[in-house]
Amino acid sequence: MYFAAGGMIKRIVNYGSLGDVVVELSGHSLRTGLSLARMLSSKMKSLPGVGDVRIMPQDFHYPEYDVQVDRIKSALLGMNIRDISSTVLWSFVGNENNPSIYTDPATGNEYNMVVQLGQAYQKSLEDLENVVLTNDAQKTTLLREVARFHRSSGPNEIDRKSMNRVITIMANPVGRPLGEISSEIRGLISRTPVPPGFHIFLSGQVAQQKKAFQSMTVAAFLAVLLVYMVLATQFRSFRDPFAILFSLPMCLPGILWMLYLSGTRFSTIAFMGIIMTVGISASNGVLLVDYINRLRVEKGLSLREAIRQGSRTRLRPVLMTSLATILGLIPMALGLDVGSSNSAPLARTVIGGLGLATPFTLFLVPAVYEALNKKRSAVSPAFPQS
């Protein structure tokens, strides 16, 4: 039995803001887990760009009194271990799970009341020995009559996850991308011999980022699928949307190039920029393909002539849409606006993607459109005329 310190340090260090890198060691033996955590943390400190390495809980030698209850003697007195431990706990910290309610007669406000020993009776081992125990027959006895006491030390708190004890190693990246550091730590974990019954997990911001990327990947796939469905409905064709969507993968080299040149880490905000780029690129393709279809239906132009005239006519609207978007995002990409630094990856992603996707929209989309429609003699108008 021990009384925890309350974990104030951990609440400040961990709960206030999760560490970017969190390594969890799960197992039963705290002594083995602490030895493994110290070995792993020392290796993490040697990695370049890894700082603020610390082990939680921080204190594994917190002074405590170990209370050994004589089960036979306590049973003869009509008491069990559960009743004794509850009485001792409530005597020093109160029963916070089942407090008494006090109603102020003047205001009607209700207050939780927790009854415990006064501070004058919580100062020494003698106070602990003199805790009064009561059995079901309302007979009392002192704790020292059914238990033995000796000083020891232990962790100031024991964390559990999935019913296993957990020791946490926390760290933060310093001057290096989080992805690179997490990859090196994964390799370090794979090379570390793990005792039987122990497991090592990499969590924290790394795990959250991985989960977010998985969700965003599904969102990006659904975005492309919904764009195709809308375009197929608009053009009344399953082939024309392919000409528009064919230019979307071309924005990826521009995005990667921009992120690399600007030194921007690929994050969930950057992933949102990819989805935004897909939408803008698709709208530019719609402007072009829809007008080509109209020229073929309304003016009876040949396929090649409709593509030439439509591309010349839609060149300015497509360029204006892309340039207006790029110019508008430049202040955000440079971090000039107040609070824009968090959104800078999104702006840089869109600028890089549109910068490369726009030329492909103007040249690749007409070429793919012509290849898909060579054997097509007539095209239904996107917007039927009344």
GROMACS .gro file of N, CA and C in nm, residues 22 37 102 127 147 202 250 353 375 383:
model
   30
   22VAL      N    1   0.666   0.981  -2.821
   22VAL     CA    2   0.635   0.912  -2.697
   22VAL      C    3   0.655   0.763  -2.720
   37ALA      N    4   1.385   0.110  -1.992
   37ALA     CA    5   1.360   0.249  -2.029
   37ALA      C    6   1.488   0.332  -2.022
  102TYR      N    7  -2.352   1.878   0.138
  102TYR     CA    8  -2.395   1.979   0.234
  102TYR      C    9  -2.468   2.089   0.157
  127ASP      N   10   0.063   0.811   1.378
  127ASP     CA   11  -0.072   0.846   1.334
  127ASP      C   12  -0.128   0.738   1.242
  147ALA      N   13  -0.156  -0.521   1.168
  147ALA     CA   14  -0.064  -0.497   1.056
  147ALA      C   15   0.075  -0.465   1.108
  202LEU      N   16   0.545   0.299  -3.016
  202LEU     CA   17   0.574   0.439  -3.048
  202LEU      C   18   0.442   0.512  -3.063
  250MET      N   19  -0.064   1.505  -6.190
  250MET     CA   20   0.049   1.588  -6.230
  250MET      C   21   0.083   1.697  -6.128
  353GLY      N   22   0.124   2.279  -5.624
  353GLY     CA   23   0.038   2.192  -5.704
  353GLY      C   24  -0.024   2.263  -5.823
  375LYS      N   25  -1.345   0.829  -8.171
  375LYS     CA   26  -1.447   0.743  -8.230
  375LYS      C   27  -1.588   0.786  -8.193
  383PHE      N   28  -2.507   2.128  -7.069
  383PHE     CA   29  -2.627   2.199  -7.020
  383PHE      C   30  -2.722   2.209  -7.138
   0.00000   0.00000   0.00000
